[in-house]
PDB file of C-alpha atoms in Angstrom:
ATOM      1  CA  MET A   1       0.000   0.000   0.000  1.00 79.00           C
ATOM      2  CA  HIS A   2       1.313   3.472  -0.909  1.00 89.00           C
ATOM      3  CA  PRO A   3       2.475   5.370   2.226  1.00 90.00           C
ATOM      4  CA  GLN A   4      -0.002   8.234   1.697  1.00 92.00           C
ATOM      5  CA  VAL A   5      -2.883   5.775   1.291  1.00 93.00           C
ATOM      6  CA  GLU A   6      -1.774   3.950   4.430  1.00 95.00           C
ATOM      7  CA  LEU A   7      -1.602   7.268   6.288  1.00 96.00           C
ATOM      8  CA  VAL A   8      -5.200   8.083   5.305  1.00 96.00           C
ATOM      9  CA  LYS A   9      -6.345   4.610   6.353  1.00 96.00           C
ATOM     10  CA  GLU A  10      -4.737   4.888   9.800  1.00 95.00           C
ATOM     11  CA  LEU A  11      -6.083   8.428  10.297  1.00 96.00           C
ATOM     12  CA  VAL A  12      -9.600   7.320   9.412  1.00 96.00           C
ATOM     13  CA  LYS A  13      -9.467   4.326  11.745  1.00 94.00           C
ATOM     14  CA  SER A  14      -8.103   6.383  14.639  1.00 94.00           C
ATOM     15  CA  THR A  15     -10.447   9.342  14.131  1.00 95.00           C
ATOM     16  CA  PHE A  16     -13.716   7.809  12.931  1.00 95.00           C
ATOM     17  CA  LYS A  17     -13.665   4.188  14.093  1.00 92.00           C
ATOM     18  CA  TYR A  18     -11.822   4.331  17.426  1.00 92.00           C
ATOM     19  CA  GLN A  19     -12.584   8.043  18.081  1.00 92.00           C
ATOM     20  CA  GLN A  20      -9.132   8.649  19.532  1.00 93.00           C
ATOM     21  CA  PHE A  21      -8.945  12.138  17.975  1.00 94.00           C
ATOM     22  CA  SER A  22     -11.365  15.029  17.559  1.00 95.00           C
ATOM     23  CA  CYS A  23      -9.636  16.579  14.576  1.00 96.00           C
ATOM     24  CA  ALA A  24      -6.833  15.673  12.171  1.00 97.00           C
ATOM     25  CA  ILE A  25      -5.593  18.386   9.789  1.00 97.00           C
ATOM     26  CA  LEU A  26      -3.681  17.072   6.781  1.00 97.00           C
ATOM     27  CA  VAL A  27      -1.945  19.047   4.019  1.00 96.00           C
ATOM     28  CA  CYS A  28      -2.180  17.205   0.686  1.00 95.00           C
ATOM     29  CA  LYS A  29      -2.067  17.818  -3.066  1.00 93.00           C
ATOM     30  CA  ASN A  30      -5.520  16.466  -3.946  1.00 94.00           C
ATOM     31  CA  PRO A  31      -8.061  16.830  -1.123  1.00 96.00           C
ATOM     32  CA  LYS A  32     -10.966  15.566  -3.245  1.00 96.00           C
ATOM     33  CA  LEU A  33      -9.186  12.284  -3.923  1.00 95.00           C
ATOM     34  CA  ILE A  34      -8.122  11.921  -0.286  1.00 96.00           C
ATOM     35  CA  SER A  35     -11.677  12.679   0.874  1.00 97.00           C
ATOM     36  CA  LEU A  36     -13.021   9.723  -1.114  1.00 96.00           C
ATOM     37  CA  LEU A  37     -10.276   7.526   0.306  1.00 96.00           C
ATOM     38  CA  CYS A  38     -11.477   8.612   3.760  1.00 97.00           C
ATOM     39  CA  CYS A  39     -14.984   7.527   2.767  1.00 95.00           C
ATOM     40  CA  GLU A  40     -13.723   4.171   1.502  1.00 94.00           C
ATOM     41  CA  PHE A  41     -11.850   3.376   4.721  1.00 96.00           C
ATOM     42  CA  ALA A  42     -14.684   4.640   6.956  1.00 95.00           C
ATOM     43  CA  LYS A  43     -17.673   3.067   5.206  1.00 92.00           C
ATOM     44  CA  THR A  44     -20.017   0.911   7.272  1.00 91.00           C
ATOM     45  CA  LYS A  45     -22.784  -1.468   6.241  1.00 91.00           C
ATOM     46  CA  LEU A  46     -26.376  -1.737   7.423  1.00 90.00           C
ATOM     47  CA  SER A  47     -27.985  -5.057   6.550  1.00 92.00           C
ATOM     48  CA  SER A  48     -30.467  -7.597   7.872  1.00 94.00           C
ATOM     49  CA  PRO A  49     -31.139  -8.308  10.648  1.00 94.00           C
ATOM     50  CA  TYR A  50     -31.740  -4.577  11.065  1.00 96.00           C
ATOM     51  CA  PRO A  51     -31.011  -3.161  14.531  1.00 95.00           C
ATOM     52  CA  ALA A  52     -33.503  -1.212  16.632  1.00 95.00           C
ATOM     53  CA  GLY A  53     -33.990   2.317  15.338  1.00 94.00           C
ATOM     54  CA  THR A  54     -33.663   1.448  11.625  1.00 96.00           C
ATOM     55  CA  ASN A  55     -36.088   3.326   9.335  1.00 96.00           C
ATOM     56  CA  LEU A  56     -37.794   1.376   6.542  1.00 96.00           C
ATOM     57  CA  TYR A  57     -40.780   1.424   4.216  1.00 96.00           C
ATOM     58  CA  TYR A  58     -43.344  -1.385   4.376  1.00 95.00           C
ATOM     59  CA  PRO A  59     -46.047  -1.944   1.725  1.00 94.00           C
ATOM     60  CA  ILE A  60     -49.713  -1.322   2.524  1.00 92.00           C
ATOM     61  CA  ASP A  61     -51.739  -4.227   1.149  1.00 91.00           C
ATOM     62  CA  GLY A  62     -54.015  -3.400  -1.773  1.00 90.00           C
ATOM     63  CA  THR A  63     -52.395  -0.024  -2.477  1.00 93.00           C
ATOM     64  CA  ASN A  64     -49.341   1.418  -4.207  1.00 94.00           C
ATOM     65  CA  LYS A  65     -48.237   3.065  -0.965  1.00 93.00           C
ATOM     66  CA  TYR A  66     -45.768   2.222   1.780  1.00 95.00           C
ATOM     67  CA  SER A  67     -45.916   2.953   5.496  1.00 94.00           C
ATOM     68  CA  LYS A  68     -42.914   4.419   7.266  1.00 95.00           C
ATOM     69  CA  VAL A  69     -41.857   1.951   9.941  1.00 96.00           C
ATOM     70  CA  LYS A  70     -39.121   1.809  12.567  1.00 96.00           C
ATOM     71  CA  ILE A  71     -37.611  -1.364  13.995  1.00 97.00           C
ATOM     72  CA  GLN A  72     -38.222  -1.647  17.734  1.00 96.00           C
ATOM     73  CA  GLU A  73     -36.484  -4.933  18.505  1.00 96.00           C
ATOM     74  CA  ILE A  74     -35.592  -8.385  17.219  1.00 96.00           C
ATOM     75  CA  THR A  75     -36.984 -11.325  19.147  1.00 94.00           C
ATOM     76  CA  GLU A  76     -37.343 -15.085  18.885  1.00 92.00           C
ATOM     77  CA  ILE A  77     -40.836 -16.587  18.829  1.00 90.00           C
ATOM     78  CA  GLY A  78     -41.446 -20.295  18.347  1.00 89.00           C
ATOM     79  CA  GLY A  79     -37.953 -20.863  17.030  1.00 90.00           C
ATOM     80  CA  ASP A  80     -38.265 -18.121  14.359  1.00 93.00           C
ATOM     81  CA  ILE A  81     -36.691 -14.651  14.361  1.00 95.00           C
ATOM     82  CA  TRP A  82     -39.247 -11.830  14.351  1.00 96.00           C
ATOM     83  CA  TYR A  83     -39.098  -8.048  14.083  1.00 97.00           C
ATOM     84  CA  LYS A  84     -41.225  -5.843  16.267  1.00 96.00           C
ATOM     85  CA  PHE A  85     -41.713  -2.565  14.431  1.00 96.00           C
ATOM     86  CA  ALA A  86     -43.691   0.623  15.000  1.00 95.00           C
ATOM     87  CA  LEU A  87     -45.876   2.410  12.439  1.00 93.00           C
ATOM     88  CA  ARG A  88     -48.800   4.800  12.163  1.00 86.00           C
ATOM     89  CA  ARG A  89     -51.899   4.292  10.010  1.00 77.00           C
ATOM     90  CA  GLY A  90     -53.211   7.700   8.929  1.00 71.00           C
ATOM     91  CA  ASN A  91     -54.157   9.777  11.974  1.00 75.00           C
ATOM     92  CA  ASN A  92     -54.365   6.750  14.263  1.00 80.00           C
ATOM     93  CA  PRO A  93     -52.008   6.357  17.245  1.00 83.00           C
ATOM     94  CA  ILE A  94     -48.658   4.663  16.745  1.00 88.00           C
ATOM     95  CA  CYS A  95     -49.014   0.893  16.873  1.00 91.00           C
ATOM     96  CA  GLU A  96     -46.644  -2.059  16.937  1.00 92.00           C
ATOM     97  CA  GLN A  97     -46.622  -5.122  14.712  1.00 93.00           C
ATOM     98  CA  PHE A  98     -44.651  -8.349  14.527  1.00 95.00           C
ATOM     99  CA  ASN A  99     -43.404 -10.024  11.367  1.00 95.00           C
ATOM    100  CA  ARG A 100     -41.034 -12.880  10.661  1.00 96.00           C
ATOM    101  CA  LEU A 101     -37.629 -11.609   9.621  1.00 96.00           C
ATOM    102  CA  ASP A 102     -37.630 -13.344   6.220  1.00 95.00           C
ATOM    103  CA  ASP A 103     -41.157 -12.199   5.365  1.00 96.00           C
ATOM    104  CA  PHE A 104     -40.395  -8.649   6.439  1.00 97.00           C
ATOM    105  CA  ASP A 105     -37.103  -8.431   4.540  1.00 96.00           C
ATOM    106  CA  ASN A 106     -38.771  -9.651   1.336  1.00 96.00           C
ATOM    107  CA  LYS A 107     -41.207  -6.732   1.404  1.00 96.00           C
ATOM    108  CA  ALA A 108     -39.530  -3.855   3.262  1.00 96.00           C
ATOM    109  CA  LYS A 109     -37.252  -1.255   1.703  1.00 96.00           C
ATOM    110  CA  LEU A 110     -34.423   0.435   3.605  1.00 95.00           C
ATOM    111  CA  ALA A 111     -35.023   4.194   3.812  1.00 94.00           C
ATOM    112  CA  ARG A 112     -32.378   6.667   2.737  1.00 88.00           C
ATOM    113  CA  ASP A 113     -33.181   8.845   5.762  1.00 88.00           C
ATOM    114  CA  GLN A 114     -31.812   7.026   8.803  1.00 88.00           C
ATOM    115  CA  GLU A 115     -31.496  10.122  11.012  1.00 82.00           C
ATOM    116  CA  ASP A 116     -35.148  11.182  11.266  1.00 83.00           C
ATOM    117  CA  THR A 117     -36.342  10.518  14.823  1.00 83.00           C
ATOM    118  CA  ASP A 118     -39.925  11.443  13.811  1.00 88.00           C
ATOM    119  CA  TRP A 119     -39.886   9.012  10.891  1.00 92.00           C
ATOM    120  CA  ILE A 120     -43.121   7.180  11.708  1.00 90.00           C
ATOM    121  CA  ASP A 121     -45.049  10.422  12.273  1.00 83.00           C
ATOM    122  CA  ARG A 122     -44.752  11.262   8.574  1.00 73.00           C
ATOM    123  CA  ASN A 123     -47.282  10.479   5.824  1.00 78.00           C
ATOM    124  CA  ASN A 124     -47.406   7.261   3.836  1.00 87.00           C
ATOM    125  CA  VAL A 125     -45.366   7.336   0.629  1.00 92.00           C
ATOM    126  CA  ALA A 126     -46.339   6.336  -2.919  1.00 94.00           C
ATOM    127  CA  VAL A 127     -44.036   3.737  -4.439  1.00 93.00           C
ATOM    128  CA  ASN A 128     -42.670   6.249  -6.989  1.00 94.00           C
ATOM    129  CA  ASN A 129     -41.585   8.632  -4.205  1.00 93.00           C
ATOM    130  CA  ILE A 130     -39.643   6.130  -2.120  1.00 93.00           C
ATOM    131  CA  GLN A 131     -36.005   7.069  -1.516  1.00 90.00           C
ATOM    132  CA  THR A 132     -34.089   3.934  -0.683  1.00 90.00           C
ATOM    133  CA  HIS A 133     -30.686   3.478   0.894  1.00 89.00           C
ATOM    134  CA  SER A 134     -27.900   1.303  -0.516  1.00 86.00           C
ATOM    135  CA  GLY A 135     -27.074   0.047   2.973  1.00 90.00           C
ATOM    136  CA  THR A 136     -23.574   1.561   2.896  1.00 88.00           C
ATOM    137  CA  PHE A 137     -22.844   4.597   5.069  1.00 89.00           C
ATOM    138  CA  PHE A 138     -20.032   7.075   4.405  1.00 92.00           C
ATOM    139  CA  PRO A 139     -18.734  10.150   6.251  1.00 94.00           C
ATOM    140  CA  SER A 140     -20.106  13.543   5.158  1.00 93.00           C
ATOM    141  CA  ILE A 141     -17.921  15.603   2.832  1.00 96.00           C
ATOM    142  CA  ILE A 142     -17.948  19.340   3.430  1.00 96.00           C
ATOM    143  CA  SER A 143     -17.402  20.616  -0.091  1.00 95.00           C
ATOM    144  CA  GLN A 144     -19.097  21.555  -3.324  1.00 90.00           C
ATOM    145  CA  PHE A 145     -19.734  18.517  -5.500  1.00 90.00           C
ATOM    146  CA  ARG A 146     -18.022  20.100  -8.505  1.00 88.00           C
ATOM    147  CA  GLY A 147     -14.797  18.360  -9.548  1.00 86.00           C
ATOM    148  CA  PHE A 148     -15.540  14.891  -8.228  1.00 91.00           C
ATOM    149  CA  GLU A 149     -16.471  13.610 -11.696  1.00 87.00           C
ATOM    150  CA  GLU A 150     -12.758  13.389 -12.474  1.00 86.00           C
ATOM    151  CA  VAL A 151     -11.607  12.086  -9.117  1.00 92.00           C
ATOM    152  CA  ILE A 152     -13.758   8.930  -9.055  1.00 91.00           C
ATOM    153  CA  HIS A 153     -11.784   7.517 -11.990  1.00 91.00           C
ATOM    154  CA  GLU A 154      -8.407   7.966 -10.267  1.00 91.00           C
ATOM    155  CA  GLU A 155      -6.470   4.755  -9.696  1.00 90.00           C
ATOM    156  CA  VAL A 156      -5.402   3.899  -6.166  1.00 90.00           C
ATOM    157  CA  ASP A 157      -3.283   0.833  -5.457  1.00 86.00           C
ATOM    158  CA  GLY A 158      -4.454  -0.988  -8.587  1.00 87.00           C
ATOM    159  CA  SER A 159      -8.147  -0.059  -8.488  1.00 90.00           C
ATOM    160  CA  THR A 160     -10.213   3.008  -9.304  1.00 91.00           C
ATOM    161  CA  LEU A 161     -11.954   4.955  -6.555  1.00 92.00           C
ATOM    162  CA  LYS A 162     -15.229   4.207  -8.330  1.00 91.00           C
ATOM    163  CA  ASN A 163     -14.714   0.483  -7.859  1.00 92.00           C
ATOM    164  CA  LEU A 164     -13.439   0.822  -4.303  1.00 90.00           C
ATOM    165  CA  LEU A 165     -16.517   2.793  -3.266  1.00 91.00           C
ATOM    166  CA  GLY A 166     -18.841   0.364  -5.040  1.00 87.00           C
ATOM    167  CA  ILE A 167     -20.523   2.986  -7.239  1.00 87.00           C
ATOM    168  CA  ASN A 168     -21.308   2.884 -10.947  1.00 86.00           C
ATOM    169  CA  CYS A 169     -21.490   6.557 -11.828  1.00 86.00           C
ATOM    170  CA  LEU A 170     -21.409  10.121 -10.538  1.00 86.00           C
ATOM    171  CA  VAL A 171     -25.130  10.033  -9.726  1.00 86.00           C
ATOM    172  CA  ASP A 172     -24.541   7.023  -7.456  1.00 85.00           C
ATOM    173  CA  LEU A 173     -21.748   8.902  -5.681  1.00 89.00           C
ATOM    174  CA  LYS A 174     -23.935  11.908  -4.960  1.00 86.00           C
ATOM    175  CA  SER A 175     -26.726   9.616  -3.770  1.00 83.00           C
ATOM    176  CA  ALA A 176     -24.461   7.588  -1.462  1.00 86.00           C
ATOM    177  CA  ILE A 177     -22.358  10.353   0.116  1.00 90.00           C
ATOM    178  CA  ARG A 178     -23.697  13.497   1.754  1.00 89.00           C
ATOM    179  CA  PHE A 179     -21.997  16.556   0.227  1.00 93.00           C
ATOM    180  CA  THR A 180     -22.804  19.778   2.036  1.00 92.00           C
ATOM    181  CA  SER A 181     -21.591  23.351   2.398  1.00 91.00           C
ATOM    182  CA  GLU A 182     -19.870  24.494   5.571  1.00 89.00           C
ATOM    183  CA  ASN A 183     -22.842  26.622   6.641  1.00 88.00           C
ATOM    184  CA  LYS A 184     -25.251  23.667   6.383  1.00 88.00           C
ATOM    185  CA  VAL A 185     -23.336  21.108   8.430  1.00 87.00           C
ATOM    186  CA  ASP A 186     -25.567  19.161  10.806  1.00 78.00           C
ATOM    187  CA  LEU A 187     -23.380  19.027  13.920  1.00 75.00           C
ATOM    188  CA  GLU A 188     -25.819  16.662  15.640  1.00 73.00           C
ATOM    189  CA  HIS A 189     -26.180  14.009  12.930  1.00 71.00           C
ATOM    190  CA  ASP A 190     -22.993  14.318  10.837  1.00 77.00           C
ATOM    191  CA  LYS A 191     -20.805  12.330  13.214  1.00 83.00           C
ATOM    192  CA  ASN A 192     -17.846  11.814  10.851  1.00 93.00           C
ATOM    193  CA  ARG A 193     -16.931  14.765   8.656  1.00 95.00           C
ATOM    194  CA  VAL A 194     -14.278  15.370   6.002  1.00 97.00           C
ATOM    195  CA  TRP A 195     -13.612  19.058   5.328  1.00 97.00           C
ATOM    196  CA  ILE A 196     -12.049  20.113   2.005  1.00 97.00           C
ATOM    197  CA  ASN A 197     -10.100  23.396   1.950  1.00 97.00           C
ATOM    198  CA  THR A 198     -12.238  24.690   4.799  1.00 96.00           C
ATOM    199  CA  VAL A 199     -11.357  25.151   8.451  1.00 96.00           C
ATOM    200  CA  PRO A 200     -14.448  24.388  10.583  1.00 94.00           C
ATOM    201  CA  ASP A 201     -15.738  26.770  13.229  1.00 92.00           C
ATOM    202  CA  ARG A 202     -16.162  23.874  15.668  1.00 90.00           C
ATOM    203  CA  ILE A 203     -14.888  20.311  15.909  1.00 91.00           C
ATOM    204  CA  ASP A 204     -17.781  18.524  17.591  1.00 86.00           C
ATOM    205  CA  ASN A 205     -17.654  14.772  16.978  1.00 86.00           C
ATOM    206  CA  ASN A 206     -14.913  13.606  14.589  1.00 93.00           C
ATOM    207  CA  ASN A 207     -13.267  15.611  11.820  1.00 96.00           C
ATOM    208  CA  ILE A 208     -10.592  15.206   9.161  1.00 98.00           C
ATOM    209  CA  VAL A 209      -9.595  18.506   7.516  1.00 98.00           C
ATOM    210  CA  LEU A 210      -7.822  18.329   4.138  1.00 98.00           C
ATOM    211  CA  LEU A 211      -6.000  21.431   2.937  1.00 97.00           C
ATOM    212  CA  SER A 212      -4.269  21.978  -0.400  1.00 96.00           C
ATOM    213  CA  THR A 213      -1.140  24.133  -0.707  1.00 92.00           C
ATOM    214  CA  ALA A 214      -2.391  25.160  -4.168  1.00 93.00           C
ATOM    215  CA  HIS A 215      -5.575  26.697  -2.765  1.00 94.00           C
ATOM    216  CA  SER A 216      -5.853  30.488  -3.030  1.00 94.00           C
ATOM    217  CA  ARG A 217      -6.624  30.794   0.695  1.00 93.00           C
ATOM    218  CA  PHE A 218      -3.927  28.449   1.936  1.00 94.00           C
ATOM    219  CA  VAL A 219      -2.018  31.250   3.710  1.00 94.00           C
ATOM    220  CA  GLU A 220      -5.185  32.240   5.582  1.00 95.00           C
ATOM    221  CA  PHE A 221      -5.780  28.685   6.794  1.00 96.00           C
ATOM    222  CA  LYS A 222      -2.912  28.954   9.298  1.00 94.00           C
ATOM    223  CA  SER A 223      -4.516  31.815  11.232  1.00 96.00           C
ATOM    224  CA  GLU A 224      -7.950  30.137  11.026  1.00 96.00           C
ATOM    225  CA  ILE A 225      -6.489  26.936  12.513  1.00 97.00           C
ATOM    226  CA  GLU A 226      -4.826  28.886  15.308  1.00 96.00           C
ATOM    227  CA  SER A 227      -8.105  30.678  16.037  1.00 96.00           C
ATOM    228  CA  LEU A 228     -10.026  27.371  16.052  1.00 96.00           C
ATOM    229  CA  PHE A 229      -7.544  25.867  18.489  1.00 95.00           C
ATOM    230  CA  ILE A 230      -7.850  28.824  20.858  1.00 94.00           C
ATOM    231  CA  ARG A 231     -11.672  28.727  20.723  1.00 94.00           C
ATOM    232  CA  THR A 232     -11.885  24.975  21.335  1.00 94.00           C
ATOM    233  CA  GLU A 233     -12.159  24.377  25.048  1.00 91.00           C
ATOM    234  CA  SER A 234      -9.768  21.736  26.452  1.00 91.00           C
ATOM    235  CA  ALA A 235      -8.106  21.182  23.063  1.00 93.00           C
ATOM    236  CA  GLU A 236      -4.598  19.760  22.916  1.00 95.00           C
ATOM    237  CA  ALA A 237      -2.347  19.081  19.949  1.00 95.00           C
ATOM    238  CA  LEU A 238      -0.781  15.640  20.163  1.00 95.00           C
ATOM    239  CA  GLN A 239       2.965  15.285  19.992  1.00 94.00           C
ATOM    240  CA  PHE A 240       4.561  12.599  17.838  1.00 93.00           C
ATOM    241  CA  ASP A 241       5.334  10.399  20.845  1.00 93.00           C
ATOM    242  CA  GLU A 242       1.659  10.459  21.895  1.00 93.00           C
ATOM    243  CA  LEU A 243       0.392   8.890  18.656  1.00 93.00           C
ATOM    244  CA  PRO A 244      -0.657   5.231  18.504  1.00 89.00           C
ATOM    245  CA  GLN A 245       2.202   3.069  17.290  1.00 89.00           C
ATOM    246  CA  ASN A 246       0.452   2.049  14.055  1.00 88.00           C
ATOM    247  CA  LEU A 247      -0.001   5.722  13.124  1.00 92.00           C
ATOM    248  CA  LYS A 248       3.373   6.864  14.427  1.00 92.00           C
ATOM    249  CA  SER A 249       5.354   4.697  12.006  1.00 91.00           C
ATOM    250  CA  ILE A 250       3.535   5.925   8.890  1.00 94.00           C
ATOM    251  CA  VAL A 251       3.554   9.587  10.029  1.00 94.00           C
ATOM    252  CA  GLU A 252       7.316   9.352  10.315  1.00 91.00           C
ATOM    253  CA  ILE A 253       7.506   8.304   6.651  1.00 93.00           C
ATOM    254  CA  THR A 254       5.036  10.857   5.241  1.00 94.00           C
ATOM    255  CA  SER A 255       5.565  13.949   7.406  1.00 88.00           C
ATOM    256  CA  GLY A 256       7.868  15.563   4.848  1.00 87.00           C
ATOM    257  CA  THR A 257       5.231  15.588   2.089  1.00 89.00           C
ATOM    258  CA  ASN A 258       2.029  15.588   4.154  1.00 92.00           C
ATOM    259  CA  PRO A 259       2.261  17.825   7.243  1.00 93.00           C
ATOM    260  CA  LEU A 260      -0.227  16.711   9.870  1.00 95.00           C
ATOM    261  CA  SER A 261      -1.737  18.143  13.057  1.00 96.00           C
ATOM    262  CA  ILE A 262      -3.822  15.956  15.355  1.00 96.00           C
ATOM    263  CA  TRP A 263      -6.032  17.325  18.127  1.00 96.00           C
ATOM    264  CA  ARG A 264      -7.811  15.763  21.026  1.00 94.00           C
ATOM    265  CA  VAL A 265     -10.515  17.428  23.128  1.00 92.00           C
ATOM    266  CA  ARG A 266     -10.657  16.221  26.708  1.00 82.00           C
TER     267      ARG A 266
END
């Protein structure tokens, strides 16, 4: 594995998976490419049996509509695995139903919106308006979408980013990954965030910031980073000796070409 790719992989694991850091700031030549590598190494799957809290659509018999349902629990009844799920029929109170896992999975559709806590309070949905989820979750990318049409075809360690991410085209990429502007970041729900040529105002949850030396505002980034550090209560910048051993060895190799700052908030 190329040292820069290995560096990104270790940063993603430490920041997003193990949550050892609050913010990692990396200087690189191609932030868009690195951001998709971050998504590849941080992706998670949601598949059956679906855990409690999962939002799905379930067909309403005799109609072309689906109810919005939320898994409550998985239980065993008579030797079979069953879902208990909550739903609302029209203006009626929320009710609970049971269905065998196999029967349910054959009919239900995973909803794209997995963050909506009021999911089952919303109206039924016609089949043509259903927005399904691929089952793969990626970090949010804080950037305009422009320019990614070239990046997805880049080759990384013998494969294209398109193949690594499991997408077929640019439309799939935009559907799978949340791209958002810095002033529309959802600090509550966007747990893992990759910032491109932008220094965030806050570093709640977990953040990887990718900055390009070729960017017109690169000189300004230094003062913005310093200001962010001062504003962040209980922030500390980790020294080389404080890094996990798996990250320390690769940072030593790449520090000359990819300067890195890692912060932890206590």
